[in-house]
Amino acid sequence: MIENVERGKTVLVVDTNPAQLEVLDATLAFLGYRVLIATSVKEGLDITLREENRQLDLVVARNQIPYQGDGGRFIEQLPDPTTPSILRSADPDSVRDDVRKLQRRGYAVELLSSPSSIAELKNAIDKATSLAARLRERPSGLV
């Protein structure tokens, strides 16, 4: 059974697909998150730079954001690279190497196939959160 254990934590979801946003909003709210929605990369970056959102607990971004680039580049622009992040892709094999490169550079990012189940989403959240904790514990300057 999946419990809603993330009460009080804030997640930013970046996607242009209204149906996907609706599903992610409902699913993440069920898991206990306060959900912020961005329908563009610019809007997502604006949200991350607001003082009240400086400490986002999680970011979920679509890999391909039509006419705006990709979610990996969005994740690279986060104020804190150790913010747990999930990159969603309908073709995860095509971005797996990019995610590994981000991880080697100190980004707490995990890959998630889209669509995915609640259990798969929760597993990706757990992995990204665990990776973020490990990255925050490492000595400064080590990747």
mmCIF file of C-alpha atoms in Angstrom:
data_model
loop_
_atom_site.group_PDB
_atom_site.id
_atom_site.type_symbol
_atom_site.label_atom_id
_atom_site.label_comp_id
_atom_site.label_asym_id
_atom_site.label_seq_id
_atom_site.Cartn_x
_atom_site.Cartn_y
_atom_site.Cartn_z
ATOM 1 C CA MET A 1 0.000 0.000 0.000
ATOM 2 C CA ILE A 2 1.251 3.471 -0.884
ATOM 3 C CA GLU A 3 0.853 6.004 1.898
ATOM 4 C CA ASN A 4 0.666 9.757 1.648
ATOM 5 C CA VAL A 5 3.760 10.438 3.732
ATOM 6 C CA GLU A 6 4.955 13.657 2.095
ATOM 7 C CA ARG A 7 2.607 15.961 4.018
ATOM 8 C CA GLY A 8 3.806 19.567 3.921
ATOM 9 C CA LYS A 9 6.397 19.109 1.181
ATOM 10 C CA THR A 10 6.257 21.122 -2.032
ATOM 11 C CA VAL A 11 6.709 19.796 -5.558
ATOM 12 C CA LEU A 12 6.996 21.742 -8.810
ATOM 13 C CA VAL A 13 5.646 20.013 -11.917
ATOM 14 C CA VAL A 14 6.715 21.337 -15.333
ATOM 15 C CA ASP A 15 4.728 20.057 -18.306
ATOM 16 C CA THR A 16 2.732 21.467 -21.215
ATOM 17 C CA ASN A 17 0.218 18.631 -21.446
ATOM 18 C CA PRO A 18 -2.970 19.510 -19.502
ATOM 19 C CA ALA A 19 -3.967 15.851 -19.097
ATOM 20 C CA GLN A 20 -0.553 14.907 -17.682
ATOM 21 C CA LEU A 21 -0.611 17.926 -15.369
ATOM 22 C CA GLU A 22 -4.014 16.908 -14.057
ATOM 23 C CA VAL A 23 -2.882 13.327 -13.377
ATOM 24 C CA LEU A 24 0.387 14.401 -11.732
ATOM 25 C CA ASP A 25 -1.365 17.062 -9.662
ATOM 26 C CA ALA A 26 -3.882 14.535 -8.317
ATOM 27 C CA THR A 27 -1.280 11.801 -7.768
ATOM 28 C CA LEU A 28 1.235 14.019 -5.987
ATOM 29 C CA ALA A 29 -1.524 15.599 -3.875
ATOM 30 C CA PHE A 30 -2.611 12.063 -2.932
ATOM 31 C CA LEU A 31 0.976 11.402 -1.829
ATOM 32 C CA GLY A 32 0.712 14.485 0.395
ATOM 33 C CA TYR A 33 2.573 17.105 -1.616
ATOM 34 C CA ARG A 34 1.596 20.730 -2.115
ATOM 35 C CA VAL A 35 1.737 20.911 -5.923
ATOM 36 C CA LEU A 36 2.903 23.905 -7.940
ATOM 37 C CA ILE A 37 2.238 23.762 -11.683
ATOM 38 C CA ALA A 38 4.270 25.367 -14.476
ATOM 39 C CA THR A 39 3.179 25.082 -18.082
ATOM 40 C CA SER A 40 6.459 26.407 -19.502
ATOM 41 C CA VAL A 41 10.165 26.339 -18.722
ATOM 42 C CA LYS A 42 10.118 30.105 -18.087
ATOM 43 C CA GLU A 43 7.220 29.800 -15.657
ATOM 44 C CA GLY A 44 8.981 26.915 -13.907
ATOM 45 C CA LEU A 45 12.194 28.928 -13.526
ATOM 46 C CA ASP A 46 10.228 31.926 -12.259
ATOM 47 C CA ILE A 47 8.615 29.709 -9.619
ATOM 48 C CA THR A 48 11.974 28.305 -8.469
ATOM 49 C CA LEU A 49 13.391 31.807 -8.037
ATOM 50 C CA ARG A 50 10.598 33.079 -5.787
ATOM 51 C CA GLU A 51 11.810 33.272 -2.217
ATOM 52 C CA GLU A 52 8.990 31.132 -0.824
ATOM 53 C CA ASN A 53 9.930 28.334 -3.247
ATOM 54 C CA ARG A 54 13.708 28.417 -2.788
ATOM 55 C CA GLN A 55 13.580 25.121 -0.930
ATOM 56 C CA LEU A 56 11.449 22.987 -3.210
ATOM 57 C CA ASP A 57 11.282 19.407 -1.965
ATOM 58 C CA LEU A 58 10.871 17.887 -5.431
ATOM 59 C CA VAL A 59 10.786 18.831 -9.115
ATOM 60 C CA VAL A 60 9.063 16.713 -11.770
ATOM 61 C CA ALA A 61 9.760 17.805 -15.354
ATOM 62 C CA ARG A 62 8.771 16.456 -18.718
ATOM 63 C CA ASN A 63 11.797 15.690 -20.875
ATOM 64 C CA GLN A 64 10.473 17.128 -24.135
ATOM 65 C CA ILE A 65 8.795 20.490 -23.656
ATOM 66 C CA PRO A 66 7.600 21.534 -27.134
ATOM 67 C CA TYR A 67 9.249 24.700 -28.497
ATOM 68 C CA GLN A 68 11.040 25.263 -25.169
ATOM 69 C CA GLY A 69 13.843 22.713 -24.975
ATOM 70 C CA ASP A 70 14.102 19.792 -22.658
ATOM 71 C CA GLY A 71 13.546 19.054 -18.998
ATOM 72 C CA GLY A 72 17.188 18.166 -18.448
ATOM 73 C CA ARG A 73 18.242 21.701 -19.326
ATOM 74 C CA PHE A 74 15.532 22.992 -16.985
ATOM 75 C CA ILE A 75 16.916 20.842 -14.158
ATOM 76 C CA GLU A 76 20.414 22.230 -14.861
ATOM 77 C CA GLN A 77 19.041 25.716 -14.139
ATOM 78 C CA LEU A 78 17.622 24.900 -10.696
ATOM 79 C CA PRO A 79 19.134 27.080 -7.949
ATOM 80 C CA ASP A 80 20.151 23.942 -6.005
ATOM 81 C CA PRO A 81 21.367 20.923 -8.021
ATOM 82 C CA THR A 82 20.668 18.664 -5.033
ATOM 83 C CA THR A 83 16.933 19.355 -5.254
ATOM 84 C CA PRO A 84 15.415 15.904 -5.826
ATOM 85 C CA SER A 85 14.269 15.907 -9.454
ATOM 86 C CA ILE A 86 12.496 13.499 -11.758
ATOM 87 C CA LEU A 87 12.791 13.668 -15.520
ATOM 88 C CA ARG A 88 9.779 12.053 -17.223
ATOM 89 C CA SER A 89 10.076 10.631 -20.719
ATOM 90 C CA ALA A 90 7.904 8.585 -23.049
ATOM 91 C CA ASP A 91 11.172 7.202 -24.430
ATOM 92 C CA PRO A 92 13.417 6.779 -21.370
ATOM 93 C CA ASP A 93 16.141 4.929 -23.281
ATOM 94 C CA SER A 94 16.739 8.054 -25.377
ATOM 95 C CA VAL A 95 17.599 10.188 -22.313
ATOM 96 C CA ARG A 96 19.153 7.638 -19.946
ATOM 97 C CA ASP A 97 22.707 8.776 -20.790
ATOM 98 C CA ASP A 98 21.754 12.432 -20.258
ATOM 99 C CA VAL A 99 20.370 11.606 -16.810
ATOM 100 C CA ARG A 100 23.548 9.726 -15.896
ATOM 101 C CA LYS A 101 25.650 12.723 -16.981
ATOM 102 C CA LEU A 102 23.558 15.029 -14.793
ATOM 103 C CA GLN A 103 23.982 12.640 -11.856
ATOM 104 C CA ARG A 104 27.766 12.549 -12.337
ATOM 105 C CA ARG A 105 27.753 16.356 -12.288
ATOM 106 C CA GLY A 106 26.013 16.370 -8.895
ATOM 107 C CA TYR A 107 22.341 16.636 -9.842
ATOM 108 C CA ALA A 108 19.852 14.605 -7.797
ATOM 109 C CA VAL A 109 17.841 13.495 -10.824
ATOM 110 C CA GLU A 110 16.091 10.221 -11.611
ATOM 111 C CA LEU A 111 14.441 9.039 -14.807
ATOM 112 C CA LEU A 112 10.788 8.003 -14.938
ATOM 113 C CA SER A 113 8.954 6.447 -17.859
ATOM 114 C CA SER A 114 5.795 8.266 -18.846
ATOM 115 C CA PRO A 115 3.099 7.166 -18.340
ATOM 116 C CA SER A 116 3.852 5.499 -15.022
ATOM 117 C CA SER A 117 2.031 4.031 -12.058
ATOM 118 C CA ILE A 118 1.808 5.626 -8.625
ATOM 119 C CA ALA A 119 4.221 2.973 -7.336
ATOM 120 C CA GLU A 120 6.750 3.795 -10.092
ATOM 121 C CA LEU A 121 6.432 7.511 -9.349
ATOM 122 C CA LYS A 122 6.888 6.918 -5.616
ATOM 123 C CA ASN A 123 9.936 4.732 -6.326
ATOM 124 C CA ALA A 124 11.486 7.489 -8.478
ATOM 125 C CA ILE A 125 10.769 10.039 -5.718
ATOM 126 C CA ASP A 126 12.463 7.784 -3.156
ATOM 127 C CA LYS A 127 15.521 7.314 -5.404
ATOM 128 C CA ALA A 128 15.855 11.039 -6.155
ATOM 129 C CA THR A 129 15.445 11.917 -2.469
ATOM 130 C CA SER A 130 18.046 9.341 -1.445
ATOM 131 C CA LEU A 131 20.467 10.590 -4.108
ATOM 132 C CA ALA A 132 19.943 14.177 -2.925
ATOM 133 C CA ALA A 133 20.753 13.180 0.657
ATOM 134 C CA ARG A 134 23.967 11.456 -0.457
ATOM 135 C CA LEU A 135 25.002 14.455 -2.563
ATOM 136 C CA ARG A 136 24.404 16.854 0.329
ATOM 137 C CA GLU A 137 26.589 14.705 2.617
ATOM 138 C CA ARG A 138 29.591 14.599 0.284
ATOM 139 C CA PRO A 139 32.606 16.826 0.944
ATOM 140 C CA SER A 140 32.389 20.131 -0.903
ATOM 141 C CA GLY A 141 33.880 20.060 -4.376
ATOM 142 C CA LEU A 142 33.545 16.306 -4.908
ATOM 143 C CA VAL A 143 31.191 15.057 -7.591
#
